[in-house]
Coordinates of C-alpha atoms and ligand atoms in Angstrom, one line a residue:
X1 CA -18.9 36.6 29.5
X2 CA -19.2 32.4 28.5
X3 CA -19.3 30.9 25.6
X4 CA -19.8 27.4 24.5
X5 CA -17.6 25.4 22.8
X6 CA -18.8 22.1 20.7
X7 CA -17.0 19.9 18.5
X8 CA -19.9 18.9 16.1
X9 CA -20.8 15.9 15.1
X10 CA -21.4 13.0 17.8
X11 CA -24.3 11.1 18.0
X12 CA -26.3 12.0 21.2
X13 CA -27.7 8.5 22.9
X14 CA -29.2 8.3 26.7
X15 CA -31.5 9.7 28.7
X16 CA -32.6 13.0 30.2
X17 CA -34.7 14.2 32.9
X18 CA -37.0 17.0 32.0
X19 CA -36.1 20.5 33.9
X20 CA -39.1 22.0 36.0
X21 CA -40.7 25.2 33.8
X22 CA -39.0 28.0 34.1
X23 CA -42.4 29.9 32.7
X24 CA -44.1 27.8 35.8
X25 CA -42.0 28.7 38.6
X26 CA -41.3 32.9 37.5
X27 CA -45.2 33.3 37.8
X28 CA -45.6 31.3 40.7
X29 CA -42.8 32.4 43.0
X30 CA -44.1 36.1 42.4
X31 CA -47.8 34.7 43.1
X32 CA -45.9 33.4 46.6
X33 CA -46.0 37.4 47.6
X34 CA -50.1 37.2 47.8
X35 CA -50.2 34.1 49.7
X36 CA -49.5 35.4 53.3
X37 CA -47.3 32.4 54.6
X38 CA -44.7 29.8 53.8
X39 CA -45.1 28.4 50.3
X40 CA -43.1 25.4 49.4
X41 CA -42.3 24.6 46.1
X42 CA -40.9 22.0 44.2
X43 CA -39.1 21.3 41.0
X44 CA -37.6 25.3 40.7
X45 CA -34.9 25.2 38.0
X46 CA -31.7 26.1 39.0
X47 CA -31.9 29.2 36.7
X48 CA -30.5 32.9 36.6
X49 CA -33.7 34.4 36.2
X50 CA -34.9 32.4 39.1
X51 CA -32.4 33.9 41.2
X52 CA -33.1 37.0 39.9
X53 CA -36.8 36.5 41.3
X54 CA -35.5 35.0 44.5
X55 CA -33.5 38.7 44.6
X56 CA -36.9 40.4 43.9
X57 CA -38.4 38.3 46.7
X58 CA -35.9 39.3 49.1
X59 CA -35.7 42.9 48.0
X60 CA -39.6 43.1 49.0
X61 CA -38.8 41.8 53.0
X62 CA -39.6 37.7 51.7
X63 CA -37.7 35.6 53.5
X64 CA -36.6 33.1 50.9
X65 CA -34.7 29.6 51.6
X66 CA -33.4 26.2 50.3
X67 CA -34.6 23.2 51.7
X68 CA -33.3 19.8 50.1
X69 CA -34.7 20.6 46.6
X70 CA -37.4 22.8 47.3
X71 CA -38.1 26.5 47.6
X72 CA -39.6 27.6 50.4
X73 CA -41.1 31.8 50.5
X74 CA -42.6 33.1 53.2
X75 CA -44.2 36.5 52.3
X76 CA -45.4 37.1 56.1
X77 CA -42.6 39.7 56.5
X78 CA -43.8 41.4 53.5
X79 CA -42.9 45.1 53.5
X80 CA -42.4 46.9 50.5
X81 CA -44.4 47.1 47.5
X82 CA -41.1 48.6 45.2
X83 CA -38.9 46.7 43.0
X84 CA -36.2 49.0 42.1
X85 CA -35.6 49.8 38.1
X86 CA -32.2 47.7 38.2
X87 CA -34.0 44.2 39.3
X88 CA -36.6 44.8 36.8
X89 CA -34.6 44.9 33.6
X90 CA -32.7 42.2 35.0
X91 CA -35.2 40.0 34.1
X92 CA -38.2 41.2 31.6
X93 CA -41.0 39.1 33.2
X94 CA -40.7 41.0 36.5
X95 CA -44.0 42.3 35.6
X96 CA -45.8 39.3 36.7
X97 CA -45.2 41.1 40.2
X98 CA -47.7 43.5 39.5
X99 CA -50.4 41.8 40.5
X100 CA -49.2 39.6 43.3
X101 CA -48.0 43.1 45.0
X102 CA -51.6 44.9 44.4
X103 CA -53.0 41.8 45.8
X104 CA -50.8 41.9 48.9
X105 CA -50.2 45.6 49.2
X106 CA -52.7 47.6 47.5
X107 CA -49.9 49.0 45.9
X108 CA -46.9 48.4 43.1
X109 CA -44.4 50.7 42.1
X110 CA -42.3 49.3 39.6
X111 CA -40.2 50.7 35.9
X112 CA -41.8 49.3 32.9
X113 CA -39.3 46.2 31.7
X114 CA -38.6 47.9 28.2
X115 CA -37.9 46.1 25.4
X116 CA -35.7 43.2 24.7
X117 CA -34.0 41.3 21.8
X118 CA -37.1 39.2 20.6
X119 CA -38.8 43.1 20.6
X120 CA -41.1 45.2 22.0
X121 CA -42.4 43.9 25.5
X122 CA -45.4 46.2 25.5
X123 CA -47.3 45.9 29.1
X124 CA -50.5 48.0 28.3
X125 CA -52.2 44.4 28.3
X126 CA -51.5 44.2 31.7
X127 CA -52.5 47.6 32.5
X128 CA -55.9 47.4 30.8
X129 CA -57.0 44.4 32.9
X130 CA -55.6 45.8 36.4
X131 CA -57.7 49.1 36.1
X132 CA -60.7 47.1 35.1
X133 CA -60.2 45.3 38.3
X134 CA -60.4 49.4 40.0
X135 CA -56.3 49.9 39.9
X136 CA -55.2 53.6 39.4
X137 CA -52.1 53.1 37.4
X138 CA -49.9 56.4 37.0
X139 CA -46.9 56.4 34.4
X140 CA -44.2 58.9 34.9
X141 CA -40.5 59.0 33.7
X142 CA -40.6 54.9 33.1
X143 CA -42.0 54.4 36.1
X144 CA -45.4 52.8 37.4
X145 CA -47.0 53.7 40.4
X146 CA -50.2 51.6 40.6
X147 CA -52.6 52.2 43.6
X148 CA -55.6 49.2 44.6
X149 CA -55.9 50.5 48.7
X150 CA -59.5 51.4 47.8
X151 CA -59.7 47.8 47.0
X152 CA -59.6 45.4 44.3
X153 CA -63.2 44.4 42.8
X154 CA -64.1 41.4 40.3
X155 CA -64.6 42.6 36.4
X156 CA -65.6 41.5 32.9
X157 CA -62.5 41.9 30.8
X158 CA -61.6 40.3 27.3
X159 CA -57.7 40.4 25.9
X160 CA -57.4 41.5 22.8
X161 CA -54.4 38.7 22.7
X162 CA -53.9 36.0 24.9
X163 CA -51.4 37.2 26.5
X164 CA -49.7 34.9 29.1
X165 CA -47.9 37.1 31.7
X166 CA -51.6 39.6 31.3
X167 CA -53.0 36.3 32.0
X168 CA -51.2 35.9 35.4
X169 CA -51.4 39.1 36.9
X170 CA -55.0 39.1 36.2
X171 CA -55.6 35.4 37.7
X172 CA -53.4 36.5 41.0
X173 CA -54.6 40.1 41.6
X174 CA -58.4 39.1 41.3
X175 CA -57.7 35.7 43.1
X176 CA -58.4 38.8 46.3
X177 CA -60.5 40.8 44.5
X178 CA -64.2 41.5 45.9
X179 CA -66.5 39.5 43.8
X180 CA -66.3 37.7 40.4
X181 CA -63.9 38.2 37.5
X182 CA -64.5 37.1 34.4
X183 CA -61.5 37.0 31.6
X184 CA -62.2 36.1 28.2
X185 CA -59.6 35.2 25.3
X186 CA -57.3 34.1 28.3
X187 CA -54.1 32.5 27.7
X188 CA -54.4 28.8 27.8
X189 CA -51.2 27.7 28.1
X190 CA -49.8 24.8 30.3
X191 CA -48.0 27.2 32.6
X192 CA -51.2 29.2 33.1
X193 CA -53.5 25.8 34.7
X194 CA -50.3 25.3 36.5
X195 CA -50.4 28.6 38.7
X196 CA -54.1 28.4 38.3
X197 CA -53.5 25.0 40.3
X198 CA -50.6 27.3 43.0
X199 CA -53.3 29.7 43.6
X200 CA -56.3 27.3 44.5
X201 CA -53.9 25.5 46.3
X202 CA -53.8 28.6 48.5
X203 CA -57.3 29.2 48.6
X204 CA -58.3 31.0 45.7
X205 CA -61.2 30.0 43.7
X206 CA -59.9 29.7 39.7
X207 CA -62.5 28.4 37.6
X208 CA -61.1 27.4 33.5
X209 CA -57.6 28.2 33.7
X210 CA -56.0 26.8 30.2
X211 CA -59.0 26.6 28.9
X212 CA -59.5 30.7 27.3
X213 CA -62.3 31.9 29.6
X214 CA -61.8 32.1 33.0
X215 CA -63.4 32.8 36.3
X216 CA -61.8 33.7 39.5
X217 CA -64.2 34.6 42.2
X218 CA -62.3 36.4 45.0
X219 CA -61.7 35.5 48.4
X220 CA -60.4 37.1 51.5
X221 CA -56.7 35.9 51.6
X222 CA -54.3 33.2 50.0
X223 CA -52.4 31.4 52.6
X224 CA -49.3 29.2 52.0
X225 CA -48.9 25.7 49.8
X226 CA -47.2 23.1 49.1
X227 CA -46.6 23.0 45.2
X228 CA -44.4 21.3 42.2
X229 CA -44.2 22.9 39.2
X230 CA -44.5 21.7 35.7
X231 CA -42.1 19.8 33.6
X232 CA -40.5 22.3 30.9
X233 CA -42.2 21.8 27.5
X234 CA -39.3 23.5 25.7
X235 CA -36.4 22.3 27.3
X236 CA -37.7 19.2 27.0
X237 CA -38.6 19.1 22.9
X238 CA -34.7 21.3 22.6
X239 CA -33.3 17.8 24.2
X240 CA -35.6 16.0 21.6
X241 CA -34.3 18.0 18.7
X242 CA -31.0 18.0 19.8
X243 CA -31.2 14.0 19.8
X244 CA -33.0 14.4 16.0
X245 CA -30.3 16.7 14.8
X246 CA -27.2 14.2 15.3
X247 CA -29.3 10.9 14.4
X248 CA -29.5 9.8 17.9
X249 CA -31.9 8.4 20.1
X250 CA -32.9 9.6 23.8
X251 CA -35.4 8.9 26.9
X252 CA -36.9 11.6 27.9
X253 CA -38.2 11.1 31.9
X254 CA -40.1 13.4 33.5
X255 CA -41.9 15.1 30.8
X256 CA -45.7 15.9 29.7
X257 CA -45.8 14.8 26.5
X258 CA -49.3 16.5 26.1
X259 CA -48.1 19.5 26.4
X260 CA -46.0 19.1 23.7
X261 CA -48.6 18.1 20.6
X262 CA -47.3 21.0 18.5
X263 CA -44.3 20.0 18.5
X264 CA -44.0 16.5 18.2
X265 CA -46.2 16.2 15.1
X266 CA -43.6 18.3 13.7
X267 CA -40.9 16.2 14.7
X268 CA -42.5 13.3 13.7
X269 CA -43.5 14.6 10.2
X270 CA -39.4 15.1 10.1
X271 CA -39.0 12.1 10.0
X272 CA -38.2 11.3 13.7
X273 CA -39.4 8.0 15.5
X274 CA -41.5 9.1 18.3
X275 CA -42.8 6.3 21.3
X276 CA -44.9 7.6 23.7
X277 CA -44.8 4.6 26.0
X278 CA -47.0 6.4 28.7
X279 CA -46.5 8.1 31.6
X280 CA -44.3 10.6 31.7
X281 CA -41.8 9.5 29.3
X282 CA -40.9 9.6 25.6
X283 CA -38.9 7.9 23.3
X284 CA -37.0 9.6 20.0
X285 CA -34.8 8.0 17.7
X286 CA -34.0 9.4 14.1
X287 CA -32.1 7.9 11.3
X288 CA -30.5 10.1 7.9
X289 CA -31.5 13.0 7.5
X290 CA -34.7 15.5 8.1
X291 CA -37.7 15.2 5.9
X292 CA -38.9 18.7 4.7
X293 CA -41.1 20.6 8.1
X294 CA -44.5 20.8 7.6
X295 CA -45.2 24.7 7.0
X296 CA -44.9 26.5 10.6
X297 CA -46.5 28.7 12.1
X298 CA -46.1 30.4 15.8
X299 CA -49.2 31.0 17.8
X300 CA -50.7 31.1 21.2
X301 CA -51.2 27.5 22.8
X302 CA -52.4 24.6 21.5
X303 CA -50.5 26.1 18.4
X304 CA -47.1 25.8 17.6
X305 CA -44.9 27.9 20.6
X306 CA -42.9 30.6 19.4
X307 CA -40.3 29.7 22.2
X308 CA -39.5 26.7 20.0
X309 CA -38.7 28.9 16.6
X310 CA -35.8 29.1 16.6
X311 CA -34.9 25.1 17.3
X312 CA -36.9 23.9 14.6
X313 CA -35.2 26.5 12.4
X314 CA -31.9 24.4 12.7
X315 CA -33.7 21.4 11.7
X316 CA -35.2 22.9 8.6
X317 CA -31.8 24.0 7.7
X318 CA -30.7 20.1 7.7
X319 CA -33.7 19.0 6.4
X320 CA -34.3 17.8 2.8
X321 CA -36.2 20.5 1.0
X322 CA -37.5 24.1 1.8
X323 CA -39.7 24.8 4.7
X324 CA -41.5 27.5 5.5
X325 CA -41.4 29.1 9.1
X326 CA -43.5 31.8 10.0
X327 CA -43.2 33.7 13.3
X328 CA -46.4 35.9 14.3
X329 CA -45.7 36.1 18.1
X330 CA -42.9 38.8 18.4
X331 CA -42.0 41.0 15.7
X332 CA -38.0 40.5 16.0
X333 CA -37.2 37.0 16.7
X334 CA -35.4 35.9 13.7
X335 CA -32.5 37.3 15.0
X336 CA -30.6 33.9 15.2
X337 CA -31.2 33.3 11.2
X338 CA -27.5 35.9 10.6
X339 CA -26.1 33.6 13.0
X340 CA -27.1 30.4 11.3
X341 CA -26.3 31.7 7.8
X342 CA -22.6 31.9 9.5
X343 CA -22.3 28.1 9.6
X344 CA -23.9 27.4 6.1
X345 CA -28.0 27.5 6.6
X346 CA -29.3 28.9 3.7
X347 CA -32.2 31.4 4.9
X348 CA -34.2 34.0 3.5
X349 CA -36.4 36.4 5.5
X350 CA -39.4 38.5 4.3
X351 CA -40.9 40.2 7.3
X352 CA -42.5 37.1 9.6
X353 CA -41.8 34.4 6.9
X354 CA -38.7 32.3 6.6
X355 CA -37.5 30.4 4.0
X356 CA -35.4 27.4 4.7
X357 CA -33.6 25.5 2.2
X358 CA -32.3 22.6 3.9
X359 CA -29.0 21.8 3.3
X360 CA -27.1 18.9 3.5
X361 CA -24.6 20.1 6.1
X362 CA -23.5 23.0 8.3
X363 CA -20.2 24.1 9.2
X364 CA -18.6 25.1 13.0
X365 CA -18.3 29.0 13.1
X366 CA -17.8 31.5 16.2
X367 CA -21.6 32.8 16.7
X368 CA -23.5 34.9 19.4
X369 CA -26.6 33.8 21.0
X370 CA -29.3 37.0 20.6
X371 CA -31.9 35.1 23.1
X372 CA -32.3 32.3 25.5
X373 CA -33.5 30.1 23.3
X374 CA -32.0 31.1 19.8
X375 CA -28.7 30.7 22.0
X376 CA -30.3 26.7 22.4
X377 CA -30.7 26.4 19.0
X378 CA -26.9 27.4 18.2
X379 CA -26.1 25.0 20.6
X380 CA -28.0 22.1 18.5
X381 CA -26.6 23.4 15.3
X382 CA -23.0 23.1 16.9
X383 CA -23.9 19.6 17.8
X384 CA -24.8 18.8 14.2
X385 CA -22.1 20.7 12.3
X386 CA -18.6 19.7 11.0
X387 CA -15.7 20.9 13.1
X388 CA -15.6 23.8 15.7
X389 CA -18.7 26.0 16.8
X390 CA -18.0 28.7 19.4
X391 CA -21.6 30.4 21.0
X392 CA -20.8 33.5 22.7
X393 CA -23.1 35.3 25.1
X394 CA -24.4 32.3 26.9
X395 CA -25.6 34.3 29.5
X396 CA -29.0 34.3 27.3
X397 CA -28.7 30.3 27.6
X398 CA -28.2 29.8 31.4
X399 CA -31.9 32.2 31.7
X400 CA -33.6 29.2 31.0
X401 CA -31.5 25.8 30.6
X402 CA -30.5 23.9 33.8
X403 CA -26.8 22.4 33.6
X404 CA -27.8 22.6 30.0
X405 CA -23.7 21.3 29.2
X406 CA -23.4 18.7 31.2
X407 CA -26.3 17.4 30.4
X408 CA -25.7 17.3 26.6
X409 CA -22.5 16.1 27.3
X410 CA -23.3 13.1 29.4
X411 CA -25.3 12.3 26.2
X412 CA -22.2 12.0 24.5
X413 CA -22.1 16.2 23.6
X414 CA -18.6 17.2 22.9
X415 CA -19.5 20.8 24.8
X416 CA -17.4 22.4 27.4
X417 CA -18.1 26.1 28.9
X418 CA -15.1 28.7 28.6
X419 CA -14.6 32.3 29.8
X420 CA -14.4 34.9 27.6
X421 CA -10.6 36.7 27.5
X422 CA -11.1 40.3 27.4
X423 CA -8.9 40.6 24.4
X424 CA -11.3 38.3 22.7
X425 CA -14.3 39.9 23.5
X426 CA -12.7 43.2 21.6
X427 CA -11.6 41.6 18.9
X428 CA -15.1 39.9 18.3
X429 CA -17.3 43.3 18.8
Ligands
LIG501 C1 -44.4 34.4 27.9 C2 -43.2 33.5 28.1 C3 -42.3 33.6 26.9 C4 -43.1 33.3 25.6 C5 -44.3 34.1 25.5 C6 -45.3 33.8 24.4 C7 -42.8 33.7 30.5 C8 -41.9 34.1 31.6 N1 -42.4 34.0 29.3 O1 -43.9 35.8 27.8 O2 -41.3 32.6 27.0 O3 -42.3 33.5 24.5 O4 -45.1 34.0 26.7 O5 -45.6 32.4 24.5 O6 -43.8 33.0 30.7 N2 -48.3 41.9 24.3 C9 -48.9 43.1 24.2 N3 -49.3 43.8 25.3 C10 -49.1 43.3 26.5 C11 -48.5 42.0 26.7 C12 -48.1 41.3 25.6 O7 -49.0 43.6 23.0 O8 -49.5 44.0 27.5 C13 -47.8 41.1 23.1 C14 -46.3 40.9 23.1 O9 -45.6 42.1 22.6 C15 -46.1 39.7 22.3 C16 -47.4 38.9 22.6 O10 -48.3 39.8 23.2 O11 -46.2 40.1 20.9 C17 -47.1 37.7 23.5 O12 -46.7 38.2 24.7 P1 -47.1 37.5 26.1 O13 -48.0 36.3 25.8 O14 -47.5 38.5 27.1 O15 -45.7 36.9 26.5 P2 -44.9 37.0 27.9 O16 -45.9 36.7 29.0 O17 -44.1 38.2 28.0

């Protein structure tokens, strides 16, 4: 095990290049397994739960390779329609193979992913819309045997939550599927027009991806494509905050600034200076401390992203007065608040509402990240407390954040990565 060690308090200045979306390129590497032939994609984070997919890809007979900065799959020596239990609790959205496999296959066996620190990953969503498409699903001891060789045909379906990975495997499986699907109350986030834009790329026919009703009319076969993925939204607005936090300034290139409303009227109602010169850049400079947050509240795009919780969280707990954060996505992702209490944020939970009373500073302490991204956010409150901060189990961290170190640190970051001793590890459990 890593941790992270930061000696709070320098100002971050500079610029950073936006990360491609890890929630882009999961969904669309597993959509590569449908598209008989060599898919070529661009802007892949460097990511341990991209490997882990790459390990997926490979385990199903996909020949997988690097070529300059691009990923290249080629499914045509597709084989096996398994993924064995160990590489799918390595990574919890190895679900989103289902339906690339039942498009390709007729066939997925795979172990439910479980649940995970943020909570319960229930998958019955998924399983609702894949047997309204004509998918026999069978679940024995953990495991999932789901059968399409009669054929996969078009439906009506309706999710009784938007869910985003549900969202996928419906879009990929009936991208094949005789006739017309229609799914209503679809996820509409950025990442699900993105592998919308994958698939018809490869010759699907997606019709209203992002925008909650969608309509896929099926087609023979997906062949390869030539794709680049999205610029993270998250990574890109933990950079931001992480500029906010120490009164800094930064340049974000290479973002999409659109997808990112949410947040930035909430960094902006901080008190942060926001230019949004065009293009794909942004501009953020912040001076004394946080205003109050506007009162917020996760939800399913447009709203406010639960992935980004946990960072505004460390603002509130700098900022001048209470704010109020409410978290309605997962039932268990406030696990981060016993860690911030640890350096001095003063926090008080009541079921899905936070309180934060801002305070004027926080202090270094030894704490553990729970999740990828509440592991971000003690990262930022390192950066903005006084003295030492030492965040253990960065493994969480490196799921999602590219050379997320060195690129605080050529922002002027005092961060450096160390290896846990085992001796420490035992005298910290
Ligand atoms: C994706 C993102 C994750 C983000 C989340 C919500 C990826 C790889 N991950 O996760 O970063 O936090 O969206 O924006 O893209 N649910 C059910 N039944 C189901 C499926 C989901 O009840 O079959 C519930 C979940 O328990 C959760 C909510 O729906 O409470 C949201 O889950 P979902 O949108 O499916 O998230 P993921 O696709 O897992």
């Amino acid at each position: 095990m890593s941790s992270f060690v930061i000696q709070g308090g320098a100002r971050l200045e500079g610029e950073h290049t936006v990360q491609g979306a890890k929630n882009s390129a999961l969904p669309i590497l597993a959509a590569a397994v449908a598209a008989r032939g060599e898919c070529v994609l661009h802007g892949c984070p460097d990511l341990s739960d991209v490997r882990a997919t790459l390990t997926i890809l490979e385990s199903l007979g996909c020949a997988v390779r690097r070529q300059g900065g691009a990923l290249v799959v080629d499914s045509s020596c597709l084989c096996r329609c398994e993924i064995p239990e160990r590489l799918m609790r390595e990574m919890r959205s190895s679900i989103v193979f289902l339906g690339p496999l039942l498009s390709a296959m007729g066939c997925a066996n795979l172990s439910a992913p479980g649940g995970c620190d943020i909570g319960e990953r229930p998958i019955d969503l998924h399983l609702e819309t894949m047997r309204a498409l004509g998918v026999r699903v069978i679940e024995e001891n953990g495991r999932l045997r789901c059968d399409a060789r009669a054929g996969l045909r078009g439906a009506r379906c309706s999710l009784h939550f938007p869910s985003v990975g549900a969202t996928e495997n419906l879009m990929i499986a009936a991208s094949t599927a005789k006739g017309v699907t229609v799914l209503t109350n679809a996820a509409r986030e950025p990442e699900i027009a993105d592998l919308a834009a994958f698939l018809n790329a490869c010759g699907a026919k997606i019709y209203g991806a992002g925008e909650g009703a969608l309509v896929v009319e099926g087609v023979e076969r997906l062949h390869g494509a030539e794709h680049t993925v999205i610029p993270d939204r998250i990574t890109a607005v933990t950079f931001l905050t992480a500029a906010a936090l120490t009164g800094g300034e930064i340049l974000l290139r290479g973002a999409r600034p659109s997808h990112m409303d949410a947040m930035l009227s909430v960094l902006e109602q901080s008190g942060c200076r926001l230019c949004r010169p065009g293009g794909d850049t942004l501009y953020l400079r912040m001076q004394g401390r946080p205003r109050r947050l506007p009162t917020i509240r996760t939800m399913p795009y447009p709203g406010f992203p639960t992935d980004a919780q946990a960072l505004f969280m460390v603002l509130a707990a700098l900022a001048e007065g209470a704010s109020i954060i409410t978290e309605t996505i997962f039932e268990n992702r406030f696990r981060h608040v016993a860690q911030l209490r640890r350096m001095g944020a003063f926090i008080r939970v009541e079921g899905r509402v936070a309180v934060v009373e801002g305070r004027r500073f926080l202090q270094g302490a030894r704490v553990e990240a729970c999740d990828l991204r509440a592991g971000a956010a003690l990262v930022l409150a390192g950066l903005a407390a006084e003295g030492e901060t030492r965040v253990r189990k960065i493994e969480h961290v490196d799921r999602g954040c590219e050379h997320f170190e060195g690129d605080l640190a050529l922002l002027g970051a005092n961060i450096v990565r160390e290896e846990d001793d085992l001796g420490q590890e035992d005298e910290e459990a």
